[in-house]
Coordinates of C-alpha atoms and ligand atoms in Angstrom, one line a residue:
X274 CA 6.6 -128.9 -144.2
X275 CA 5.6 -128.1 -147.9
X276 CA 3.5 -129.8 -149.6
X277 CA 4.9 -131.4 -152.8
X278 CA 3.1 -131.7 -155.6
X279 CA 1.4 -135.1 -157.4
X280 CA 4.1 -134.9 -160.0
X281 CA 7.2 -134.6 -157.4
X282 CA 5.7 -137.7 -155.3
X283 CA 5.5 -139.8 -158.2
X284 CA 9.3 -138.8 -159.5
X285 CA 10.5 -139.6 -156.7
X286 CA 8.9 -143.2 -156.2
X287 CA 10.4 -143.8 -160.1
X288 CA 13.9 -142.4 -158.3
X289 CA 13.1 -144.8 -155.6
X290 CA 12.1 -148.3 -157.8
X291 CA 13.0 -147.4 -161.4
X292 CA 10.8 -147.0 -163.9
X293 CA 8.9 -150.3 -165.5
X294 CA 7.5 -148.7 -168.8
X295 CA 3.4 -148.9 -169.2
X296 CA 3.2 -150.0 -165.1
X297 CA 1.8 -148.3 -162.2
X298 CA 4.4 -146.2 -160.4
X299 CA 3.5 -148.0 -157.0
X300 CA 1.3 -151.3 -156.0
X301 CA 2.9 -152.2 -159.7
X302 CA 2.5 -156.2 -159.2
X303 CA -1.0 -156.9 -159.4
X304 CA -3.9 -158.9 -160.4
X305 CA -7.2 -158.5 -162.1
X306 CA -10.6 -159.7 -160.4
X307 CA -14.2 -159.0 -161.2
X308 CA -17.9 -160.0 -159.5
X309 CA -20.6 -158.0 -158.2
X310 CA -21.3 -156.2 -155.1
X311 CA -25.0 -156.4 -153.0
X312 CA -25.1 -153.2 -150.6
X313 CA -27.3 -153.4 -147.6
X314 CA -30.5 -151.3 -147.8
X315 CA -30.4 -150.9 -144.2
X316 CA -26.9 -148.3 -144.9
X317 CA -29.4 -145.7 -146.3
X318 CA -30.2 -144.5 -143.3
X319 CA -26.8 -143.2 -143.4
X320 CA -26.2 -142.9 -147.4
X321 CA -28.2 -142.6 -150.4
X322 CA -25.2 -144.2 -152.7
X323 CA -26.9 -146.4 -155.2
X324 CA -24.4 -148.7 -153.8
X325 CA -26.3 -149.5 -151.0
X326 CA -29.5 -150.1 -153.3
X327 CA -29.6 -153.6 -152.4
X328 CA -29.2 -154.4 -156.3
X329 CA -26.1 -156.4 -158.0
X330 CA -23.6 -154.0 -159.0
X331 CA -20.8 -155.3 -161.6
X332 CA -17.7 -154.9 -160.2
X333 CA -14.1 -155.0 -161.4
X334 CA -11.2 -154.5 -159.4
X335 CA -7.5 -155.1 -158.6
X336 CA -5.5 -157.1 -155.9
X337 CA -1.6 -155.6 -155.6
X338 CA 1.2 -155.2 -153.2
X339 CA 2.4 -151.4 -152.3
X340 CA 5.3 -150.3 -153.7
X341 CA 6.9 -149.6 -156.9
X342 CA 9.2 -152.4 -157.0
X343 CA 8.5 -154.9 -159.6
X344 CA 10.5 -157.5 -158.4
X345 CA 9.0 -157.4 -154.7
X346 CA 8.3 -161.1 -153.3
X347 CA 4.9 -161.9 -152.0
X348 CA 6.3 -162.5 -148.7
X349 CA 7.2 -159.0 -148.5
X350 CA 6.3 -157.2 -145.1
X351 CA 4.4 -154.0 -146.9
X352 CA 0.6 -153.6 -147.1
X353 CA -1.7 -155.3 -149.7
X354 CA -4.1 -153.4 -151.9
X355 CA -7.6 -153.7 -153.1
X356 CA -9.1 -151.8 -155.4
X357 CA -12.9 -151.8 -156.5
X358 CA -14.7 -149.9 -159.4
X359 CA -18.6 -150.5 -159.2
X360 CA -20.7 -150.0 -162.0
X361 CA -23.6 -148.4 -161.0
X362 CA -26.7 -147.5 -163.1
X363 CA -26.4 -144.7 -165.4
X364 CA -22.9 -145.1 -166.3
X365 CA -21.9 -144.0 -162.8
X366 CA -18.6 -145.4 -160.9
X367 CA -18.0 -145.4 -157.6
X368 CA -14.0 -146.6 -156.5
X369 CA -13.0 -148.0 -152.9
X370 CA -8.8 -148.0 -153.2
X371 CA -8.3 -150.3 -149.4
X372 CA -5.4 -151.5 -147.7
X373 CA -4.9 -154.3 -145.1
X374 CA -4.0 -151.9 -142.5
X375 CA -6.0 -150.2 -140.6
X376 CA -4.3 -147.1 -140.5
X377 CA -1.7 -145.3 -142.9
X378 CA 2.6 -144.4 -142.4
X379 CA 1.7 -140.9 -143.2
X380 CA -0.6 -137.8 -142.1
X381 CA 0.7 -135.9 -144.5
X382 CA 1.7 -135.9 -148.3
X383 CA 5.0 -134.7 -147.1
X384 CA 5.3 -137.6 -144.5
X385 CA 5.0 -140.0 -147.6
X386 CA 7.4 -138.3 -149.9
X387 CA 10.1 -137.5 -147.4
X388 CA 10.0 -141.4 -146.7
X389 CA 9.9 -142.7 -150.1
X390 CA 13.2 -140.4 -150.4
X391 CA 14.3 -141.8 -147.3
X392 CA 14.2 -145.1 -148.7
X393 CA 15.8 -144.5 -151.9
X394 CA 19.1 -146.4 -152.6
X395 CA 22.1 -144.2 -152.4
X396 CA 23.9 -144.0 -156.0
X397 CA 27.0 -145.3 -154.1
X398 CA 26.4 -147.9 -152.1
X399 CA 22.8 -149.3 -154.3
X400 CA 20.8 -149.7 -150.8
X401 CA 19.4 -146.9 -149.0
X402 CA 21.1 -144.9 -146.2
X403 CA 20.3 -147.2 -142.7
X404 CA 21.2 -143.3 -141.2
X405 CA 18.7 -141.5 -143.4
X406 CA 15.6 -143.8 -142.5
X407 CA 16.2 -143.7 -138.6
X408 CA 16.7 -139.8 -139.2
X409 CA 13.0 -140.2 -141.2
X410 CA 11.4 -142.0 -138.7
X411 CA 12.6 -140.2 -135.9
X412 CA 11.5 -136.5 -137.5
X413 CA 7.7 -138.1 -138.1
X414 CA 5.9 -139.6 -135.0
X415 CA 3.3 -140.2 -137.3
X416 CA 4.6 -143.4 -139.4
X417 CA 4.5 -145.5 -136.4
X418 CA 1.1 -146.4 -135.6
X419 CA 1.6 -148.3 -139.1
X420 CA 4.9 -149.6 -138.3
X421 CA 3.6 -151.1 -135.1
X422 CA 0.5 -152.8 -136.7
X423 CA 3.1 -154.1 -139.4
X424 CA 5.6 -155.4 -137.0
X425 CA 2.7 -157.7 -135.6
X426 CA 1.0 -158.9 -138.5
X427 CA 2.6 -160.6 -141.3
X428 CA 1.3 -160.7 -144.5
X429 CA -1.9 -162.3 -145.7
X430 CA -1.5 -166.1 -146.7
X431 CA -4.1 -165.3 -149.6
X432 CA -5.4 -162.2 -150.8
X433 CA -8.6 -163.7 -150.5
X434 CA -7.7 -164.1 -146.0
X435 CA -6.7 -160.7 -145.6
X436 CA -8.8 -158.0 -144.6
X437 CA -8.8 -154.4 -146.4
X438 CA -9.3 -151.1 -144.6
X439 CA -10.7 -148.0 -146.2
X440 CA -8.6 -146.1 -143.7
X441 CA -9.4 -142.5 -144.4
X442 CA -12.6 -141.0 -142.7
X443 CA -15.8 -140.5 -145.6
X444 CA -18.6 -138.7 -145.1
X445 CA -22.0 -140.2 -146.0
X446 CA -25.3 -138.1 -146.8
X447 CA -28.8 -139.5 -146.5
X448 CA -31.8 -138.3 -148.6
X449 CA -32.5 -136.1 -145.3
X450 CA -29.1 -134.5 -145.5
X451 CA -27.8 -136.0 -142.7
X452 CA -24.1 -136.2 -142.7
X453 CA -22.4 -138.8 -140.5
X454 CA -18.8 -139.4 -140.8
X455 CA -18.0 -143.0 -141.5
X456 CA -14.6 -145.6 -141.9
X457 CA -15.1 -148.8 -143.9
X458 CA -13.6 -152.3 -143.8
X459 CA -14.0 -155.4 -145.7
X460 CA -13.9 -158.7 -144.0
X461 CA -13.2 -162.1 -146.0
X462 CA -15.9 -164.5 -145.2
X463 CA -13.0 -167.0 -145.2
X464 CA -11.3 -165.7 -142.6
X465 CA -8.2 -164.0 -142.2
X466 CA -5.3 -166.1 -142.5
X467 CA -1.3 -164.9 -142.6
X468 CA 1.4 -166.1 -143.6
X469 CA 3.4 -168.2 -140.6
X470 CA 6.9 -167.3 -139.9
X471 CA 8.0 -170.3 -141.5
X472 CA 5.9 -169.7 -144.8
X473 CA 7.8 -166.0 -145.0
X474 CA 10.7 -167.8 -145.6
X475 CA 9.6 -170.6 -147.6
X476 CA 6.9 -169.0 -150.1
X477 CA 8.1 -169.0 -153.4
X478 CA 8.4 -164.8 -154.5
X479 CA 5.2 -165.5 -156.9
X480 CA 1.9 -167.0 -155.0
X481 CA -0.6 -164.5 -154.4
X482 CA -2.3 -164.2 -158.1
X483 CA -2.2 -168.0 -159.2
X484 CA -3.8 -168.6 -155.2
X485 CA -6.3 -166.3 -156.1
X486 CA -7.0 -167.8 -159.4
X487 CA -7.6 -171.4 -158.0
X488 CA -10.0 -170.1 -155.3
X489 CA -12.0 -168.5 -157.7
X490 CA -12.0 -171.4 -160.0
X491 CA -13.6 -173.5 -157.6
X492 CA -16.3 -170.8 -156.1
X493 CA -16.5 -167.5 -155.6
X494 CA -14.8 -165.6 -152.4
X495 CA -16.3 -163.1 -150.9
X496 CA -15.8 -160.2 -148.3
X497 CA -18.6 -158.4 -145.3
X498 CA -18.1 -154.9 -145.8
X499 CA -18.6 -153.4 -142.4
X500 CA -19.1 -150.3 -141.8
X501 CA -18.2 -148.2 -138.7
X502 CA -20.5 -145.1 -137.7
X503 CA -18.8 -142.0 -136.1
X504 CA -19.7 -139.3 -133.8
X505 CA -19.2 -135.5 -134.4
X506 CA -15.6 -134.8 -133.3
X507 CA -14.4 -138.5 -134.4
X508 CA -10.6 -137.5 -136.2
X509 CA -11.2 -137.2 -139.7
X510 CA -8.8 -135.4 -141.0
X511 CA -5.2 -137.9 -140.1
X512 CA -5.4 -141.5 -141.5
X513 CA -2.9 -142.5 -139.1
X514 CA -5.0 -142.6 -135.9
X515 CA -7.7 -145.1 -134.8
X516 CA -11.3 -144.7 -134.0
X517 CA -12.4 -145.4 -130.6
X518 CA -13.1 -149.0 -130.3
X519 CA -16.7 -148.7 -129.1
X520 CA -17.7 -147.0 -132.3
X521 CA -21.6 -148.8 -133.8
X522 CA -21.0 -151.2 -136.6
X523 CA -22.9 -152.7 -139.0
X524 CA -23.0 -155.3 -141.7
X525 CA -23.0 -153.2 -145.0
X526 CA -23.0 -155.5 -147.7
X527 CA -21.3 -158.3 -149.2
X528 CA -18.3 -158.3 -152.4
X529 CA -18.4 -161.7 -154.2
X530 CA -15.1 -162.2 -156.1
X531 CA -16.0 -165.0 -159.3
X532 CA -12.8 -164.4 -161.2
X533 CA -9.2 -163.5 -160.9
X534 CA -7.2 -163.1 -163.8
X535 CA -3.7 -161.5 -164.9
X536 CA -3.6 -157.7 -165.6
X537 CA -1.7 -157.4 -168.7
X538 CA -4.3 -156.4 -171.3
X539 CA -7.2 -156.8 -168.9
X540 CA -10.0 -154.3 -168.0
X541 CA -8.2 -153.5 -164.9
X542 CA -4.9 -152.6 -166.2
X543 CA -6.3 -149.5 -167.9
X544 CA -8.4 -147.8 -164.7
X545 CA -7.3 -145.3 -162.6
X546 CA -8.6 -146.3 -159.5
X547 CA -8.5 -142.8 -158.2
X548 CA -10.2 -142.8 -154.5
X549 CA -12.3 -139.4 -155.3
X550 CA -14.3 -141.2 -157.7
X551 CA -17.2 -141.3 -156.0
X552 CA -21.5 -141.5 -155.8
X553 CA -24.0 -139.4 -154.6
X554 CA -24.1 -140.2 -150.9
X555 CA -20.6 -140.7 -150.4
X556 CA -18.1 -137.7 -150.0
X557 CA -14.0 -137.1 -148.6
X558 CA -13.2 -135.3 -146.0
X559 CA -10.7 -132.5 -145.9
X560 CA -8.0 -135.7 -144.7
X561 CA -5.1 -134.4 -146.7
X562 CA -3.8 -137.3 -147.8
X563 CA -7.1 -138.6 -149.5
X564 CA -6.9 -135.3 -150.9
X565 CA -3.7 -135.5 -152.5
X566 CA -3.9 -139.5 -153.8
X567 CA -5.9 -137.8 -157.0
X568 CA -3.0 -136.2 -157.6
X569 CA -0.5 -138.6 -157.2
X570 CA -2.7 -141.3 -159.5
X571 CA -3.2 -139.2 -162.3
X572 CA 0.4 -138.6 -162.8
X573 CA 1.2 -142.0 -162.6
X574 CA -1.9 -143.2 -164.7
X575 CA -0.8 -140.4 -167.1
X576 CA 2.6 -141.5 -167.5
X577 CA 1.6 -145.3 -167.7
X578 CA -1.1 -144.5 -170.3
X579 CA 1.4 -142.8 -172.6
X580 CA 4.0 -145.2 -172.4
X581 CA 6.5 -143.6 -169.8
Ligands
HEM62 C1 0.3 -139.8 -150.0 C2 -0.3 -140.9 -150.0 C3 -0.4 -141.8 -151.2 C4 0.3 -141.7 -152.4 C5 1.2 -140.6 -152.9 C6 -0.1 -142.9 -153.2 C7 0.3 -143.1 -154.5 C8 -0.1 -144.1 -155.4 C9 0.1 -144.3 -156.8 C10 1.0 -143.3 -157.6 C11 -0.5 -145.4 -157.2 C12 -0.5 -145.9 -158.6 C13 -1.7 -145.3 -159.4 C14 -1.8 -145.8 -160.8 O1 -0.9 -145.8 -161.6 O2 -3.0 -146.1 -161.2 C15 -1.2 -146.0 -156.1 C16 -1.9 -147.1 -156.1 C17 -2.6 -147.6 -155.0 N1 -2.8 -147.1 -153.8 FE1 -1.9 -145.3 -153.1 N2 -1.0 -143.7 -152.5 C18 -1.2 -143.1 -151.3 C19 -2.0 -143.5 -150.2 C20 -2.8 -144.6 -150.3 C21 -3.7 -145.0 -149.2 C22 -4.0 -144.2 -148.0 C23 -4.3 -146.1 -149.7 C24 -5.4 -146.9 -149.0 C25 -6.3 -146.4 -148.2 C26 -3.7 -146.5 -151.0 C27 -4.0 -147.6 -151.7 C28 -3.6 -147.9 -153.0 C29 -4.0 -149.0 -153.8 C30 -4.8 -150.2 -153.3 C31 -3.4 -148.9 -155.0 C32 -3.5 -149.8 -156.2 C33 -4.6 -149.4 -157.1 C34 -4.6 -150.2 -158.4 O3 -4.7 -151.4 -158.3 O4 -4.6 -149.6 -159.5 N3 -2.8 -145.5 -151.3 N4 -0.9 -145.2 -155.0

């Protein structure tokens, strides 16, 4: 398999959902939120991110659904996104771009743009090919860990119940130079809470950003971030398999949500939230999907930037 390039990926997701002018090319409904982050000093024994200074760090970020279809209910059975630019001292940035799943449909850029091609509705019939995405799923074992965590979890009743994986394996440095690969996960304080199977039918297609909006106008919501520590030899390079369960994990510190807001014109709207952006203390692995999301976002930001 070949890997295609950012550009290819992203034509072929605007082939896939048509092109909304100005919007993201996927996770294109969304909504803006901002609030603070308090990292726990006890994570430098493992990092030396400012992020884990123990200090407030501003924070604006994004809540979405995946795909590139503007017109996708909330009740729609695909992950949910979180995305969080810190402000560190110094003008630094540091992003976390999370899903609600613990693992990703791809190990591979290829796996990912074979099945957004998969899915593309046929110029004849206006639906994709039923054929085409058994054919998909049957030449890439690696989309169903996903699929099976999907099938048995519907989604999220609120954004602010769901919890968001940072899937891909990271490596963290201490000031000793110690490297120890890491995975990260954000747990609401609230609870996780889905969507019934009566509420899947019953939702109206719009909920998620006005939801999100009450909350926060009543108190702020707020997410653990855990953090799981691996051993040498723990996979690090293919976001589609788990960790062993018995992996140490510890309390990491605490994302407090105080406003939600819509995204047209808002500081979110204009930030690539490019998973690469990262501090001192925090690094990717050679995962080659990780890799290839910088890729993939820039085009799209590009295009979105400039009016495409
Ligand atoms: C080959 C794999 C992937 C590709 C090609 C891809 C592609 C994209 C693109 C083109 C965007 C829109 C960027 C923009 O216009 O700013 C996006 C957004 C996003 N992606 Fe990915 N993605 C991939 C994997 C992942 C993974 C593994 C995660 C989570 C761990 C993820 C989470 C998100 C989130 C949360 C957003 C929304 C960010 C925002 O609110 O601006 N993606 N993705």
């Amino acid at each position: 398999q070949q890997a295609p390039s950012g550009e290819q990926v992203v034509n072929a997701l605007e082939k896939q959902n048509g092109v909304t002018v100005g919007e993201r090319r996927n996770h294109i409904v969304g909504v803006c939120v901002s609030g603070s982050f308090v990292g726990n000093k006890d994570a430098q024994a493992y990092s030396k991110s400012p992020l884990f200074s123990g200090d407030s760090i501003p924070t604006v970020g994004r809540m979405s659904l995946a795909g590139g279809n503007p017109k996708a209910p909330d009740t729609a059975k695909s992950p949910r996104g979180m995305a969080l630019e810190f402000r560190l001292p110094e003008n630094k940035i540091h992003h976390f771009t999370m899903l609600n799943v613990p693992v990703f449909g791809a190990a591979t850029p290829a796996t990912f743009y074979e099945a957004v091609l998969a899915a593309t509705p046929d110029a004849a019939t206006g639906k994709p090919d039923p054929e085409k995405i058994k054919a998909f799923r049957a030449g890439h074992p690696d989309v169903a860990p996903l699929g099976e965590y999907m099938a048995a979890h519907n989604p999220p009743a609120s954004y602010a119940t769901s919890d968001y994986f940072g899937i891909h394996t990271f490596k963290f440095t201490n000031q000793k130079n110690q490297i120890t690969l890491v995975k990260w996960q954000f747990v609401p304080q609230a609870g996780v809470a889905l969507l019934t199977d009566a509420e899947m039918t019953s939702k109206p297609p719009r909920f998620l950003d006005e939801d999100l909006m009450a909350r926060t106008a009543t108190g702020p919501v707020k997410w653990d971030m855990m953090l799981t520590i691996g051993l040498a030899g723990d996979e690090e390079l293919n976001p589609t398999v788990y960790w062993p369960k018995d992996r140490k994990i510890m309390k990491a510190g605490v994302l407090t949500i105080t406003k939600a807001y819509a995204q047209k014109g808002a500081d979110c709207e204009k930030i690539n939230f490019d998973p690469l952006v990262m501090s001192d203390g925090v690094a990717p692995t050679a995962d080659p999907v990780l890799n290839f999301r910088s890729a993939a976002y820039a085009s799209s930001f590009a295009r979105r930037l400039t009016n495409q």
